[in-house]
Short mmCIF file of C-alpha atoms in Angstrom, two decimals:
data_model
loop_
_atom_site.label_atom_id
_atom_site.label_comp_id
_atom_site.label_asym_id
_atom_site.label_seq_id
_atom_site.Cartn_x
_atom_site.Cartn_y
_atom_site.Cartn_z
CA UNK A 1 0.00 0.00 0.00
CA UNK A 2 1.20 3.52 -1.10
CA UNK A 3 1.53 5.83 1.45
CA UNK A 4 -1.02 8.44 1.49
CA UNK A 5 0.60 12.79 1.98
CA UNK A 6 -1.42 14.48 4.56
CA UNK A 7 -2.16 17.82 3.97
CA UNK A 8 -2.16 19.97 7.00
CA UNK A 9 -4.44 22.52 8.24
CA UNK A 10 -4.83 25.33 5.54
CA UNK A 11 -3.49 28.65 7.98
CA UNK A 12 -5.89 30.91 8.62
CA UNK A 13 -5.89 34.38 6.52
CA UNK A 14 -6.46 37.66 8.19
CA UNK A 15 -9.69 38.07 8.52
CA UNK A 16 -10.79 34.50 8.79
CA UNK A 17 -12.13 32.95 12.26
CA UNK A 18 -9.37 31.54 14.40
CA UNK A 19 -8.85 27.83 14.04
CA UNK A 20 -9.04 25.92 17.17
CA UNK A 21 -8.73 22.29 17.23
CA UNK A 22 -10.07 20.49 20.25
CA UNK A 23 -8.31 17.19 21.57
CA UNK A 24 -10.83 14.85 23.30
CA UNK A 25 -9.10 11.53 24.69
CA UNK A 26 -11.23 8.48 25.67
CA UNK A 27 -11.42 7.05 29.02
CA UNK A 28 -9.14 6.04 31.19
CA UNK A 29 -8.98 2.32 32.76
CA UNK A 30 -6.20 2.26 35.55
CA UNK A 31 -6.15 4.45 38.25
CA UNK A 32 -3.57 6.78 37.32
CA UNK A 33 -4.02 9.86 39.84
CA UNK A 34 -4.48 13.14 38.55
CA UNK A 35 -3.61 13.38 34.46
CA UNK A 36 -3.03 16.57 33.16
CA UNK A 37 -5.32 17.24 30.29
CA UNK A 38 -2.67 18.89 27.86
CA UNK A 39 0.11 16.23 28.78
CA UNK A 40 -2.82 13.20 27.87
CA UNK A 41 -4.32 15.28 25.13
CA UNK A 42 -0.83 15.31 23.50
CA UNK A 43 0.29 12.02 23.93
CA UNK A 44 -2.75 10.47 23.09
CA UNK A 45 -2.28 12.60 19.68
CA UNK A 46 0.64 13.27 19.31
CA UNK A 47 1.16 11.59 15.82
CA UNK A 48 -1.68 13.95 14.35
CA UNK A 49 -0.04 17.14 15.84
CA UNK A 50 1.34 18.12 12.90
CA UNK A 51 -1.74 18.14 10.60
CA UNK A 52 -3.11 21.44 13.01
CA UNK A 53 -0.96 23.69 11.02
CA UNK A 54 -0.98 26.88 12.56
CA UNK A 55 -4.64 26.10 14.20
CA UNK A 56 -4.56 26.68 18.35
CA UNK A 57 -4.99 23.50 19.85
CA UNK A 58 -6.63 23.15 23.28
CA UNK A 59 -7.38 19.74 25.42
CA UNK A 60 -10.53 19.21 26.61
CA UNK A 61 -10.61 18.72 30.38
CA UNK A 62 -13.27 15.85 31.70
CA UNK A 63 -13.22 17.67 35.40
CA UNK A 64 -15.89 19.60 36.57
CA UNK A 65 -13.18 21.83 37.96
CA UNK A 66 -11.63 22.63 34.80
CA UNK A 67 -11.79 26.41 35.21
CA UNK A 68 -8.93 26.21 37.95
CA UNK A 69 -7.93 22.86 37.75
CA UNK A 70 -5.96 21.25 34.40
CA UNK A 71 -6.54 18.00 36.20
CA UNK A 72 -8.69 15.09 35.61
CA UNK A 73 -8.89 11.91 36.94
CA UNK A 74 -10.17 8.14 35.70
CA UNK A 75 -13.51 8.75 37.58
CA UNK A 76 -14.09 11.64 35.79
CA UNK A 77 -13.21 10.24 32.61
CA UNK A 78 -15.96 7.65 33.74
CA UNK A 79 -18.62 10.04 34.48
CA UNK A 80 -21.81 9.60 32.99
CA UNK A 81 -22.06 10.79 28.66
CA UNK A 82 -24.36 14.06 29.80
CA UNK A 83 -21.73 15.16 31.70
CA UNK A 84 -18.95 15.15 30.09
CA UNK A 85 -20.76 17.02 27.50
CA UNK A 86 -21.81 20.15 29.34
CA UNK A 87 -17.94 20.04 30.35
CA UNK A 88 -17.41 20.31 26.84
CA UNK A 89 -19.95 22.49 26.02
CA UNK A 90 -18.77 24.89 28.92
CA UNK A 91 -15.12 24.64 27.39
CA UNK A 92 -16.23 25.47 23.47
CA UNK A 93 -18.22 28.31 25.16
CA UNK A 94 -15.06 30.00 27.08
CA UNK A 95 -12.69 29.53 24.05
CA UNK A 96 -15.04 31.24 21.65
CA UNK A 97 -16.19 33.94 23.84
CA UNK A 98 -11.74 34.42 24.24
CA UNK A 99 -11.82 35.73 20.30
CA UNK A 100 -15.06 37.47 20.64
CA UNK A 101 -17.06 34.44 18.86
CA UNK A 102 -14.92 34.35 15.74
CA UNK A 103 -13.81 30.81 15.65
CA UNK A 104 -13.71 27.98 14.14
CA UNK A 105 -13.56 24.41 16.62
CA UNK A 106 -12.34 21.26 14.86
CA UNK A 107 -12.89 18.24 17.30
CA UNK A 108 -10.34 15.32 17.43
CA UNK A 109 -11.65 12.78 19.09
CA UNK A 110 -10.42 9.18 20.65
CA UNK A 111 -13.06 6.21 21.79
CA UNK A 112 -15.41 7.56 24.24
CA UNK A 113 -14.14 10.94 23.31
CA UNK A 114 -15.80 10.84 20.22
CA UNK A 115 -19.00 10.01 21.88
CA UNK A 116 -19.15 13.03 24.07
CA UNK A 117 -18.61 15.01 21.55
CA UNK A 118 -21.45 13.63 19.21
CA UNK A 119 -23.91 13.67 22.56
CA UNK A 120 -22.96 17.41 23.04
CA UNK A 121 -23.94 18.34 19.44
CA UNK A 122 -26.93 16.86 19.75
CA UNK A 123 -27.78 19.01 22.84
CA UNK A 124 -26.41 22.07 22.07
CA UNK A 125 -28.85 24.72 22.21
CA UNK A 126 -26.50 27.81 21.42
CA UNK A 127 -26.90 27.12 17.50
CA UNK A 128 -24.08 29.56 16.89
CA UNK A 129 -21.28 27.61 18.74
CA UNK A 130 -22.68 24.53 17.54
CA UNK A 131 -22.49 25.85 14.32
CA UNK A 132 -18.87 27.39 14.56
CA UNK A 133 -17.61 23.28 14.74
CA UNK A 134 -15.92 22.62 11.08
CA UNK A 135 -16.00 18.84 11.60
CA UNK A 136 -15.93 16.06 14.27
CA UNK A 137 -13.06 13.44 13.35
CA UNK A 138 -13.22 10.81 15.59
CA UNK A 139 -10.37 7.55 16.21
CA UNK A 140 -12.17 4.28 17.37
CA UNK A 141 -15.45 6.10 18.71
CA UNK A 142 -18.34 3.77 19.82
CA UNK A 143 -20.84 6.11 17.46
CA UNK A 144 -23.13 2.69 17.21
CA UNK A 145 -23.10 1.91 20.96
CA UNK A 146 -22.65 -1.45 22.46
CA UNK A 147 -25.34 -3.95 22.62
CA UNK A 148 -26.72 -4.88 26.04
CA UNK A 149 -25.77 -8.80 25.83
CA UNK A 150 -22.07 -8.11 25.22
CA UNK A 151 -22.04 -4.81 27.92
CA UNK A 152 -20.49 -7.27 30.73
CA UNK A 153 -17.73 -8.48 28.66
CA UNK A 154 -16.86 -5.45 27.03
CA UNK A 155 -16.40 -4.07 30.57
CA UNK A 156 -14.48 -7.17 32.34
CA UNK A 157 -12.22 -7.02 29.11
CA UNK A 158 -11.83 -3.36 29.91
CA UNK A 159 -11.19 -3.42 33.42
CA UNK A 160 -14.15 -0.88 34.30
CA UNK A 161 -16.99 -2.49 36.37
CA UNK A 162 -19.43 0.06 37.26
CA UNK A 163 -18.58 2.90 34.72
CA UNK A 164 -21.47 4.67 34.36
CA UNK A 165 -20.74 6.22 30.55
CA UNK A 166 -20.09 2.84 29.22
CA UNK A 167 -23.28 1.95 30.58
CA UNK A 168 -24.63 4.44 28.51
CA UNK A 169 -23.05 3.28 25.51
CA UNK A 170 -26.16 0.57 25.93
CA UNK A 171 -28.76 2.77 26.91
CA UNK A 172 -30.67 3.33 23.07
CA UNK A 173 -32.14 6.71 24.28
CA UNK A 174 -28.62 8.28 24.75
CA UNK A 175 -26.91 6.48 21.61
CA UNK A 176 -29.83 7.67 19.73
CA UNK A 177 -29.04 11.45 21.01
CA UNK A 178 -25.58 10.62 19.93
CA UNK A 179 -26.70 9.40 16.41
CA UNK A 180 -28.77 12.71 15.92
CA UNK A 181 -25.04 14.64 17.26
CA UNK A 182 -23.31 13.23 14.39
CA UNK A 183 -26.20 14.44 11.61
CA UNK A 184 -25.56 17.96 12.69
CA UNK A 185 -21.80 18.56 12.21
CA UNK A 186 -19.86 16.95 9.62
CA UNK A 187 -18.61 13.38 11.24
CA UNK A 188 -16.25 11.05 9.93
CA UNK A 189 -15.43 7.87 12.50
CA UNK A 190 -12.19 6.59 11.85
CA UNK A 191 -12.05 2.80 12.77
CA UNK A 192 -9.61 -0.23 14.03
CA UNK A 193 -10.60 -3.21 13.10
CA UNK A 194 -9.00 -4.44 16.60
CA UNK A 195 -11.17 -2.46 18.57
CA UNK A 196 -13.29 -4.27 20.59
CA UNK A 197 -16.25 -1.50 21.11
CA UNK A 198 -16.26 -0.08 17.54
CA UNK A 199 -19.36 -1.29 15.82
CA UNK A 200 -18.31 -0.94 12.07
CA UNK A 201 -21.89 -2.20 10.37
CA UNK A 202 -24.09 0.80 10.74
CA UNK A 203 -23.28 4.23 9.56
CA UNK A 204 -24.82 6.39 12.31
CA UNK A 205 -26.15 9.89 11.68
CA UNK A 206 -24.42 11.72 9.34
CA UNK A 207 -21.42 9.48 10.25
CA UNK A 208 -19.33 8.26 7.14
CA UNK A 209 -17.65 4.94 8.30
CA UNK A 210 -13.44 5.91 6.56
CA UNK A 211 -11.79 2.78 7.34
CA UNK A 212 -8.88 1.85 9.37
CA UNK A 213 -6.15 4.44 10.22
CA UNK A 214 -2.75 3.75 10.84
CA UNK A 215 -0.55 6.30 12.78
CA UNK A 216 3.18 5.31 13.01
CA UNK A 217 3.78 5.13 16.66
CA UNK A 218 3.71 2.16 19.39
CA UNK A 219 2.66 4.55 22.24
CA UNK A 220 -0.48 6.21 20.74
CA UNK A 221 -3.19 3.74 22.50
CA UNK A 222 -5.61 3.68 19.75
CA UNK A 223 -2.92 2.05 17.26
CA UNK A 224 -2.54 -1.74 17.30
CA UNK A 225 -0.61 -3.83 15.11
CA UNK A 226 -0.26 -3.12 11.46
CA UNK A 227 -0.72 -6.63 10.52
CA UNK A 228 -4.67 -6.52 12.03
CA UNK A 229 -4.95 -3.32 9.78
CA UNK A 230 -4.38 -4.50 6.41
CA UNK A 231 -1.99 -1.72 6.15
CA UNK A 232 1.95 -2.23 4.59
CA UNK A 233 4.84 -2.23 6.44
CA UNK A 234 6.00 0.69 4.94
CA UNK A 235 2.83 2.70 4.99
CA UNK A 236 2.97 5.82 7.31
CA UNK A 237 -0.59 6.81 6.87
CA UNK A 238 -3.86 4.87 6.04
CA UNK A 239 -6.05 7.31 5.30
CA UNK A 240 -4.41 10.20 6.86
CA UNK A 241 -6.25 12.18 3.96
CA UNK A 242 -9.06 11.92 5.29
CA UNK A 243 -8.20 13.67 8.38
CA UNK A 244 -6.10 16.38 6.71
CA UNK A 245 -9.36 17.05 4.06
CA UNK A 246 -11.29 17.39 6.96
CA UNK A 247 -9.64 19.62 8.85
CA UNK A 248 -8.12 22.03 5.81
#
């Protein structure tokens, strides 16, 4: 397979909204402590940092304290969908109302990162900042859900008994909010074929199912082995265009 260039974020001309991309990570299993948002946002992403071009990038911050703290911890990471959301929400808000509402968010999403973000589109009601997302891109996100019958598994497998937000991955009132999320900003989910929540048969929402992505680095936690991607040896990027035409 060929690798794919990825173009990077077109820079912003003077007039133009500021880009901001926003870095959502997933959840986190072991009880770490206290992550810093920007450290995990980073390293979680670090292989798609140079795609932002010139765009601002900013971390979103699961905490409820986020104004003064940059802190989160694996609880709050397993908090339930709803509020993780208004987090976001109140974090899109803040950063807008910095540049006078002249931006532009693009949303970078891992796993249950994605879904947050999908779930706080859907409940948005400030139209405007809604509106001011270019597009959701989102690495091994759980758009779909995960069905009831395999919910115990899923969770032994992942180490997270009693997490409420993956119990709402298989509650079909909040997926069903989170389908409706990804009809009203442009989605594209990003998939692994090794991921064991991803469901890859149903396009949901607006949601256009891209394929597997490859990013060149053993530490990035959403990157398994090449071999279970289909991907060549050689091949830095499996469709790393898609991300770069979605952000530029």
């Amino acid at each position: 397979m060929t690798a794919t260039p990825v173009p990077a974020v077109v820079p912003a001309m003077q007039g133009s909204p500021t880009r901001i991309v926003v870095l959502l990570p997933g959840i986190i299993r072991d009880d770490e402590g206290a992550t810093d948002a920007l450290d995990r946002a980073v390293e979680t992403f670090a292989p798609l940092l140079p795609l932002f071009g010139s765009a601002q990038v900013k971390a979103f911050n699961y905490s409820i304290s986020w104004r003064t703290n940059s802190t989160y911890t694996r609880l709050e990471t397993q908090q339930r969908i709803g509020g993780s959301a208004f987090m976001l929400h109140e974090q899109l808000t803040a950063w807008a109302a910095e540049h006078g509402g002249d931006v532009q968010f693009d949303l970078v999403a891992h796993s249950l990162g994605g879904v947050v973000a999908a779930y706080w589109a859907a409940t948005e009601q400030n139209t405007t900042l809604r509106t001011s997302v270019h597009s959701l891109i989102t690495l091994d996100s759980p758009l779909g859900g995960v069905p009831s019958g395999v919910l115990d598994s899923v969770i032994a497998a992942l180490y997270c008994g009693g997490c409420p937000a993956y119990y709402d991955l298989a509650d079909d009132t909040i997926m069903t909010t989170v389908s409706r999320g990804t009809a009203l900003i442009n989605t594209v989910n990003l998939w692994n074929s090794s991921d064991r929540l991803l469901s890859r048969g149903t396009t949901m929402g607006g949601t256009r199912m891209a394929g597997p992505l490859v990013i060149p680095s053993s530490e990035t936690e959403w990157v398994y082995r090449r071999e279970d991607l289909g991907c060549d040896e050689n091949d830095s990027y499996c469709h790393g265009s898609v991300i770069g035409s979605q952000l530029g």
